[in-house]
Coordinates of C-alpha atoms in Angstrom, one line a residue:
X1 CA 0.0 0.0 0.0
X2 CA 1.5 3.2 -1.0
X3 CA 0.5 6.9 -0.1
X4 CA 0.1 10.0 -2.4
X5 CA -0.6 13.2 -1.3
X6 CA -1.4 16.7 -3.7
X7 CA -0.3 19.9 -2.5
X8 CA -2.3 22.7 -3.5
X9 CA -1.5 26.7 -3.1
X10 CA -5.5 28.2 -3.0
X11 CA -6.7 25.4 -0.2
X12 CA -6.3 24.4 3.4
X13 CA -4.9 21.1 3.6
X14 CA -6.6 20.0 6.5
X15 CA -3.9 18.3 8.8
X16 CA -5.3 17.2 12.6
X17 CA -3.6 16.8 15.7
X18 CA -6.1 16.0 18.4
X19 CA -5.8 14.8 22.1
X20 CA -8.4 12.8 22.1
X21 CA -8.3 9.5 21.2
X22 CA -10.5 9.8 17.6
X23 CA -14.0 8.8 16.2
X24 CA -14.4 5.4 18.0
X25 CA -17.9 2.9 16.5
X26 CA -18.6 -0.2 16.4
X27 CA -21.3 -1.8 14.0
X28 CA -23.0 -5.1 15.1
X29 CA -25.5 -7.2 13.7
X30 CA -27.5 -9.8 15.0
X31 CA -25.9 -8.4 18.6
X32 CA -22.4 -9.7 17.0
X33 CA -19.5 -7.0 16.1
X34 CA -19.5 -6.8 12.1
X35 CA -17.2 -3.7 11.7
X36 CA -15.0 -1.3 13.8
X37 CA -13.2 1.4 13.2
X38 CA -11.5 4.0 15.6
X39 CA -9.8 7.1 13.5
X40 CA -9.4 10.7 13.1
X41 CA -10.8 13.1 9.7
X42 CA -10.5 16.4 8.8
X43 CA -12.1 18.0 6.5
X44 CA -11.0 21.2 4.7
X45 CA -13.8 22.5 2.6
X46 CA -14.2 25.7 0.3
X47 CA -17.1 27.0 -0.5
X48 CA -19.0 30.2 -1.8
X49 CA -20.0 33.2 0.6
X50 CA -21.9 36.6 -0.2
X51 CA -20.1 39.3 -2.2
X52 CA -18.8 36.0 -4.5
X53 CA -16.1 35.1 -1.8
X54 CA -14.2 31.9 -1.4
X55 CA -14.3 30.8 2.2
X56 CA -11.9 28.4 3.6
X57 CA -13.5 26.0 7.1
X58 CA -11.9 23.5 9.0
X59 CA -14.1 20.6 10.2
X60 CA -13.3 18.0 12.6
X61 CA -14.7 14.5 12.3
X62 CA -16.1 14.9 15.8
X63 CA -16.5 11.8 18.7
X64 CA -19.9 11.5 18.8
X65 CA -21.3 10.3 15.1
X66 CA -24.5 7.5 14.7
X67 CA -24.1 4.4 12.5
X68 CA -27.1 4.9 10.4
X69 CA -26.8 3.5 7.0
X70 CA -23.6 1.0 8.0
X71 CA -24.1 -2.1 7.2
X72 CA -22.1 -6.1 6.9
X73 CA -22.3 -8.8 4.4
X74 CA -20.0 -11.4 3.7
X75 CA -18.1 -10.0 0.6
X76 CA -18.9 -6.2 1.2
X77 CA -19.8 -3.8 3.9
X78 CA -20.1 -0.2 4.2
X79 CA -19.2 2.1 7.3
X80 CA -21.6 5.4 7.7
X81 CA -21.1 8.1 9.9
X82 CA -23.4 10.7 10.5
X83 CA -23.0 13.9 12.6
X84 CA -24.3 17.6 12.4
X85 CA -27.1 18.4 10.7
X86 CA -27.3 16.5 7.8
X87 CA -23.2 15.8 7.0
X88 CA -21.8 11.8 6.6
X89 CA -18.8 10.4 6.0
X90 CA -19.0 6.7 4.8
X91 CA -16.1 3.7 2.9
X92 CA -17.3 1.0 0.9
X93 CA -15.2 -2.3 1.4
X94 CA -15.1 -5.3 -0.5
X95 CA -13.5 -8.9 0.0
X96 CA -11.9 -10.9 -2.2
X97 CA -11.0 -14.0 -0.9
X98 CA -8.5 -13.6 2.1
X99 CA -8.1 -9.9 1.3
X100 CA -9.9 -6.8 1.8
X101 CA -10.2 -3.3 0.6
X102 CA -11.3 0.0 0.1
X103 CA -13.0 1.0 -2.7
X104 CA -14.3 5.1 -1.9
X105 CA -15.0 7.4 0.4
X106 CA -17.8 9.7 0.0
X107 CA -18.6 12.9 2.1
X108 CA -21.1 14.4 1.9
X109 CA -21.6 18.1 4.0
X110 CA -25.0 20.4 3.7
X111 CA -24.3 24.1 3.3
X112 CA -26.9 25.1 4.8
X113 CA -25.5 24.6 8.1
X114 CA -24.5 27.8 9.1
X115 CA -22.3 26.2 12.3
X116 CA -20.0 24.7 9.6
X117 CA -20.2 27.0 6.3
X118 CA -21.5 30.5 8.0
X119 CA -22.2 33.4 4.9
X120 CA -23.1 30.6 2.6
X121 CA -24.9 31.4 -0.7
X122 CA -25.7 27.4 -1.1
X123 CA -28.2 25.5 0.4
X124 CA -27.6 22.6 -1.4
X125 CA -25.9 19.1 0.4
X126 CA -22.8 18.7 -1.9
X127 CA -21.0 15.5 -1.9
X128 CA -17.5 14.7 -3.2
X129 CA -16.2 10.9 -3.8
X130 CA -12.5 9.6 -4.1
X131 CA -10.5 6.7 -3.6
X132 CA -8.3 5.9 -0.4
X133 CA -5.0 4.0 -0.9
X134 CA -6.4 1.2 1.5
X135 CA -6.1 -2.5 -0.2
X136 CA -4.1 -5.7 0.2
X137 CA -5.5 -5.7 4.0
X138 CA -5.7 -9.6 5.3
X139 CA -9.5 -10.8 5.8
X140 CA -9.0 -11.4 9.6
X141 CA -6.8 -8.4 10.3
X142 CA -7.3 -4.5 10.9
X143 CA -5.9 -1.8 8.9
X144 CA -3.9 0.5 10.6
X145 CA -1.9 3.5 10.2
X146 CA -1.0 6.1 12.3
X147 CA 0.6 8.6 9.5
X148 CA -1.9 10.8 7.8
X149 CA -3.1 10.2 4.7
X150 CA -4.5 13.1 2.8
X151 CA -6.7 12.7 -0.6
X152 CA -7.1 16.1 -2.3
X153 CA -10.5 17.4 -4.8
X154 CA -11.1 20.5 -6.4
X155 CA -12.9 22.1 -3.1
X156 CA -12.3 18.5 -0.5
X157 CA -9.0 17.8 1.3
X158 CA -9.3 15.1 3.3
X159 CA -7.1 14.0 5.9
X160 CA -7.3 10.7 7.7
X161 CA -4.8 10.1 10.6
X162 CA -4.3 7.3 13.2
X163 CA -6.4 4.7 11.8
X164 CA -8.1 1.7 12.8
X165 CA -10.7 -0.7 10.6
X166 CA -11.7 -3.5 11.0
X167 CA -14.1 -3.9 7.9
X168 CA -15.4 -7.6 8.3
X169 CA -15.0 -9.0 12.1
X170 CA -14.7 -12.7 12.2
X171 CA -17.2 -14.1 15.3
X172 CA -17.2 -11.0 16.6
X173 CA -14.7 -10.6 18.6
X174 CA -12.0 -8.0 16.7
X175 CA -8.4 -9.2 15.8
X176 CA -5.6 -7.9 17.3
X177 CA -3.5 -8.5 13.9
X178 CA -2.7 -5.5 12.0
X179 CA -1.9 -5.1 8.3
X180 CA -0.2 -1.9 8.5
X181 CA -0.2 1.0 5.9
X182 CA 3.1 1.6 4.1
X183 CA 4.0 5.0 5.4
X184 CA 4.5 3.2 8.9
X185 CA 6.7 0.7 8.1
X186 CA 9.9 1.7 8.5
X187 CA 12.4 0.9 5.3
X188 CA 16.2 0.0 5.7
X189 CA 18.1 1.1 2.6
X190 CA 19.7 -1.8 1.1
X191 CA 23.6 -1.5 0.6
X192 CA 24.7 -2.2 -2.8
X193 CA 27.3 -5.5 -3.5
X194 CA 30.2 -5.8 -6.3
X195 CA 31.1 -8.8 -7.5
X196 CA 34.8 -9.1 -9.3
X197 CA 35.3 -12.0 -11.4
X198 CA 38.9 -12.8 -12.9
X199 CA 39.4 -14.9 -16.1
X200 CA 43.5 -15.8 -16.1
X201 CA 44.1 -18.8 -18.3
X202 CA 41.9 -21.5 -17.6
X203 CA 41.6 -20.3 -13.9
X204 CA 38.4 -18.1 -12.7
X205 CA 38.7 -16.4 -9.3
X206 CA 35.9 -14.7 -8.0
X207 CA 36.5 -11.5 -4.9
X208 CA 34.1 -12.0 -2.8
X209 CA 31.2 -8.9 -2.5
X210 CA 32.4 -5.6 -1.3
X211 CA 29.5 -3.8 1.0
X212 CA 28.9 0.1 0.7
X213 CA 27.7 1.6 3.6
X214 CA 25.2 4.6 2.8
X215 CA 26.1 7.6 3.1
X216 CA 24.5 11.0 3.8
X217 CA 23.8 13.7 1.2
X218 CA 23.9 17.1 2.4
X219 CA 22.0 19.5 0.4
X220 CA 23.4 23.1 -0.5
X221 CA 23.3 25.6 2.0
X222 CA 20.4 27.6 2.2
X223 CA 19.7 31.0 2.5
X224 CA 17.8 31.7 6.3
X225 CA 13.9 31.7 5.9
X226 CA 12.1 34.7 5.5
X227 CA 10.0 35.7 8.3
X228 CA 5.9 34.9 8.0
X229 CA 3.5 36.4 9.7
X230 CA 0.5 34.4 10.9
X231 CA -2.4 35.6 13.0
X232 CA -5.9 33.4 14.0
X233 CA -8.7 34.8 14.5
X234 CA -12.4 33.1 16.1
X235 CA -14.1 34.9 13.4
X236 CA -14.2 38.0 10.8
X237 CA -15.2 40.3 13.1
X238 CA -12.7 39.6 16.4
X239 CA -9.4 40.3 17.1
X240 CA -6.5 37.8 16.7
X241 CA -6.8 34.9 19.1
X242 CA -3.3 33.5 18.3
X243 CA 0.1 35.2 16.7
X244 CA 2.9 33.7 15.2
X245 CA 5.8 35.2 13.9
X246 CA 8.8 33.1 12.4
X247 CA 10.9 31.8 9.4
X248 CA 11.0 27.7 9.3
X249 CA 13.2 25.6 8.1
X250 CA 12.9 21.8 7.7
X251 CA 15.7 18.9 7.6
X252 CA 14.1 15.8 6.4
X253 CA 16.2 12.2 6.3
X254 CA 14.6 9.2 3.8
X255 CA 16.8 6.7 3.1
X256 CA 20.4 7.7 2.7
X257 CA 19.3 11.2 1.2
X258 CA 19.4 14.5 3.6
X259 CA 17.3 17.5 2.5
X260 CA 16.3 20.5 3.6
X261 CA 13.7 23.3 2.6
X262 CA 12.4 26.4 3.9
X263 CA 8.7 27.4 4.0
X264 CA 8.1 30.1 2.2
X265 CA 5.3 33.0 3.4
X266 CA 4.5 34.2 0.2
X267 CA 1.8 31.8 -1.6
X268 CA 1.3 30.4 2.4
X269 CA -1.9 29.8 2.7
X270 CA -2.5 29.5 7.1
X271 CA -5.6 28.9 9.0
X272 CA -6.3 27.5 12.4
X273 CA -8.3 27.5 15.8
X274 CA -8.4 29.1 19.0
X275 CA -9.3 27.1 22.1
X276 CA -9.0 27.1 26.1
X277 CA -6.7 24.4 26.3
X278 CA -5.6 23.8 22.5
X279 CA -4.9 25.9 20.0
X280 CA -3.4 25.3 16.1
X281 CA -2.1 26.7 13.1
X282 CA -1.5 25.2 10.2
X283 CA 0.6 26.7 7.8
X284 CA 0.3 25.2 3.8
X285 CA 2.5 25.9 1.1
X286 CA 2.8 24.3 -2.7
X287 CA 5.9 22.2 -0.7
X288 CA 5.0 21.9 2.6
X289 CA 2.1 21.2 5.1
X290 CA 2.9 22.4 8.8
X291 CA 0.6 21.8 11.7
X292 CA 1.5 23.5 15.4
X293 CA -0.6 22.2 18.1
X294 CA -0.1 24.5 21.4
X295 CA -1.7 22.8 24.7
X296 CA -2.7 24.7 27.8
X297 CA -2.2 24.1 31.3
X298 CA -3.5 27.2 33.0
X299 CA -0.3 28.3 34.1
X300 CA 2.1 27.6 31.1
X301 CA 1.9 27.2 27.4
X302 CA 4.0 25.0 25.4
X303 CA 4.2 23.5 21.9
X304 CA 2.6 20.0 22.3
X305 CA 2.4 18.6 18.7
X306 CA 4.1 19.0 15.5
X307 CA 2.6 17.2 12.4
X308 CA 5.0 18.3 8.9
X309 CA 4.7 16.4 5.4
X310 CA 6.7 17.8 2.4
X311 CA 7.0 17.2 -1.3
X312 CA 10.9 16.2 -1.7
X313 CA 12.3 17.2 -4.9
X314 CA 12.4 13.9 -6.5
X315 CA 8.3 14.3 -5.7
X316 CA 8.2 11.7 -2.6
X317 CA 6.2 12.5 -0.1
X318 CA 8.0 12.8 3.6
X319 CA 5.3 12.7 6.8
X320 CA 6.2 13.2 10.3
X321 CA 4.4 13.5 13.4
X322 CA 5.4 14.3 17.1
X323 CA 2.9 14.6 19.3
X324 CA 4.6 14.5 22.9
X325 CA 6.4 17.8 22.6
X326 CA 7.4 20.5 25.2
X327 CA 8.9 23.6 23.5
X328 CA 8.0 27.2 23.4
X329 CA 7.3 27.3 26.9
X330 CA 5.8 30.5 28.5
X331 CA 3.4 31.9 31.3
X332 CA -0.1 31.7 30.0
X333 CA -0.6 35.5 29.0
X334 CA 2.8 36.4 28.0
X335 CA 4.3 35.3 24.7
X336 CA 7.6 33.4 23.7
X337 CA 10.5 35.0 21.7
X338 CA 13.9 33.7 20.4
X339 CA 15.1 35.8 17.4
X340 CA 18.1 33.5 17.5
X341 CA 18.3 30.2 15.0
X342 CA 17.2 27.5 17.1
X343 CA 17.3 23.8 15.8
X344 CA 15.0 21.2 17.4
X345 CA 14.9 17.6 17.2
X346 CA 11.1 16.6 16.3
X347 CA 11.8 12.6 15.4
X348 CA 15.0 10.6 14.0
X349 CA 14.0 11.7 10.3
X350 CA 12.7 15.0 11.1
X351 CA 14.7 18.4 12.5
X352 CA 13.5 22.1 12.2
X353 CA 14.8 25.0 12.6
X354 CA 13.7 28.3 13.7
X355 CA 14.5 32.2 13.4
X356 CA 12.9 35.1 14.5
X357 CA 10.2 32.9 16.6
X358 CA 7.8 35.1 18.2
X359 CA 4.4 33.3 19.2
X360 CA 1.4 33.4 21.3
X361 CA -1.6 30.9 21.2
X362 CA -3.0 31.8 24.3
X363 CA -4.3 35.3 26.0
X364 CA -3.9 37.4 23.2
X365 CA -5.3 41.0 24.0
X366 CA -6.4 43.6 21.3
X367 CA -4.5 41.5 18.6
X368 CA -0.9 42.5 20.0
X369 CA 1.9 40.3 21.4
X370 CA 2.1 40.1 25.0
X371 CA 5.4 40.7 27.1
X372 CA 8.2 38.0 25.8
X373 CA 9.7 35.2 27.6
X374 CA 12.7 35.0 26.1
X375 CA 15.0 32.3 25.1
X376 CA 18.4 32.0 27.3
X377 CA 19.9 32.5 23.2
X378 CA 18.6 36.2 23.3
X379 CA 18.5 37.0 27.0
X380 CA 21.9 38.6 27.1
X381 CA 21.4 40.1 30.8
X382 CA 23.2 36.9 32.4
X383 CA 25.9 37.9 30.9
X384 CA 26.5 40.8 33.1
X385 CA 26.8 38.3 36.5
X386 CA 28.9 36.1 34.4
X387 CA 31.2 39.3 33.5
X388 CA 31.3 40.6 37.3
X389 CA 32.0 37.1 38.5
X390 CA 35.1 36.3 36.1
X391 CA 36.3 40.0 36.7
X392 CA 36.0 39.6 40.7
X393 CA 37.5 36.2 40.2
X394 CA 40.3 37.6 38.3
X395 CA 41.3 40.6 40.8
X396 CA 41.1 37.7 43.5
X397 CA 43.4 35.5 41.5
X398 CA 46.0 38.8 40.9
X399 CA 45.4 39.4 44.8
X400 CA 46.6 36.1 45.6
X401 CA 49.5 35.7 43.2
X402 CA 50.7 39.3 44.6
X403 CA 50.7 38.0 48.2
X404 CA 52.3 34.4 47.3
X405 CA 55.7 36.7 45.3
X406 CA 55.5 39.3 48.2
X407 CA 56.0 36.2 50.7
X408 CA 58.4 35.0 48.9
X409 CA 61.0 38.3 48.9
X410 CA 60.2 38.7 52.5
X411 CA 61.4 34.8 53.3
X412 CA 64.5 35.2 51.0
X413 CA 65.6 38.4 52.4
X414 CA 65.5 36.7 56.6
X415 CA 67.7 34.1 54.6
X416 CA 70.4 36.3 53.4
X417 CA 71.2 38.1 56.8

């Protein structure tokens, strides 16, 4: 099973980091478990507002859905989930022998909801049907995969992230064997072998394989970022809920080949959402996807999540996810600040790098940063203790050494008389 993803400049690839645990169902019949699945959607979806706008919404497959319309047979079976007024999200499977797949996934969302799609000229329910990358799954397994997985249509990104199906439960009792997708199995490069062989006469001799190790490919240095600016507001008419400032730099390992690209703010398209104890921005360009999850614990804020996927140059796809973070650490209220470059570890494949970070998810007042904590990089007043302390320890040491010579005349000159 392999995974595509399309990158587009005019729409919000929706990318989701939640805390929660994901849409969780379970579909029985005849009081036996038929299908389960536990996952995580998001939808981005554009769509046409008054004064012949574009608008741009982020929805959330929420926790709380109905079954209606799901239903089990033997060689096919379809999982429906309804939620809101008058949106679903279903997959048709289908069996063949010992395998099982996939074959679409319609969603269907009704703009007349004005929770979801507020402004809209529409009141028709619009539906949009694509195909997921999820085949070759074993009969009496479930299909996982914890990387996202985003399908892209002309006004639908989809996103579909830590994943669990089950499509056709044996005796109803779930399996605990997995057929996992192919973004989450890890791949060891292969080394190449050379194999001499040596003709002398009538006598062949044969060197035995030579292993290359792989090595790493730095790519050229690049320029620093530029600086974006990025500001989240609850709606059109409120001030900025969250601010970000900074330039970003990615350094991305897949195989033996290092690369690294910079997001660029101009073409960015950024949207997010404003919470009590989360907050996110999502930052997509034509190379890159970025979602920032910030968490909340009354007192302090921090960086809990990072979730990038980039386009490589040889047109790969690279996905990464941490989602047990603690960076960016400030008093709830204040904001965090580190103009220096600052490189972070997010996973063994993935590093970034930051310059001129200023952000602040949380307690933003009149749509201006609050006071900065700032990073020990750019707080240069400990250097003034540090200064005092190696002078004083300098005058003491020149003290010392005069006292040690002066002893020493004194103790030579009772010697000569």
């Amino acid at each position: 099973m392999s995974r595509y993803a399309a990158f587009v400049l005019f729409l919000a690839l929706g990318i989701e980091i939640h805390l929660s645990c994901g849409t969780e169902v379970s579909v029985k019949d005849n009081d036996k478990l038929c299908l389960y699945a536990n996952l995580m959607v998001n939808f981005s979806v554009s769509y046409e507002v008054t004064g012949d706008k574009i608008e741009t919404v982020e929805i959330n497959l929420p926790e709380n859905v109905t079954t209606d319309g799901s239903k089990c047979d033997a060689t096919s079976s379809v999982l429906k989930l309804n939620f809101g007024e008058g949106h679903s999200w279903s997959v048709n499977f289908t069996a063949n022998g010992n395998m099982y797949e996939a074959d679409s996934i319609t969603f269907s969302y009704n703009l007349r909801d004005s929770t979801y799609f507020p402004k809209s000229v529409s009141n028709e329910t619009a539906s949009v049907t694509v195909k997921p990358h999820i085949k070759d799954v074993g009969l009496d397994t479930c299909y996982s995969c914890r990387s996202n997985e985003m399908i892209q249509t002309d006004s639908v990104n989809q996103t579909l992230w830590n994943v669990l199906i089950q499509a056709f439960v044996i005796n109803g009792s779930k399996s605990e064997n997995l057929t996992s997708c192919a973004a989450d199995v890890p791949t060891t490069p292969v080394a190449p072998t050379t194999v001499t062989t040596t003709t002398t006469g009538n006598t062949t001799a044969t060197t035995p394989p030579t292993t290359t190790s792989p090595t790493t490919t730095p790519s050229p240095t690049l320029p620093p970022p530029t600086t974006g600016n990025y500001s989240i507001k609850s709606d059109v008419n409120s001030t900025a809920c969250l601010l970000a400032n900074f330039g970003l730099r990615i350094g991305f390992k897949q195989g033996d080949k290092y690369e690294e690209m910079n997001l660029d703010p101009n073409g960015t398209v950024y949207s997010g959402s404003c919470g009590n104890k989360s907050s996110e921005l999502m930052l997509v360009s034509n190379t890159m996807t970025v979602m920032l999850t910030f968490a909340n614990d009354t007192k302090k804020f921090r960086l809990h999540a990072l979730n990038i996927t980039a386009k490589t140059s040889s047109g790969a796809v690279f996905s990464e996810v941490n989602s047990n973070l603690s960076l960016w650490e400030a008093a709830v209220g204040s904001s965090y600040m580190c103009n220096k470059e600052q490189n972070y570890t997010i996973t063994s494949l993935l590093t970034i790098y930051t310059f001129d970070l200023h952000v602040q998810p949380f307690g933003v007042k009149k749509g201006v940063f609050s006071t900065a904590h700032e990073c020990s990089l750019d707080d240069t007043s400990i250097l003034i203790p540090i200064i005092v302390g190696a002078a004083l320890a300098g005058l003491i040491l020149i003290v010392v050494i005069a006292y040690v010579i002066g002893r020493r005349k004194t103790y030579v000159g009772y010697q000569t008389l």
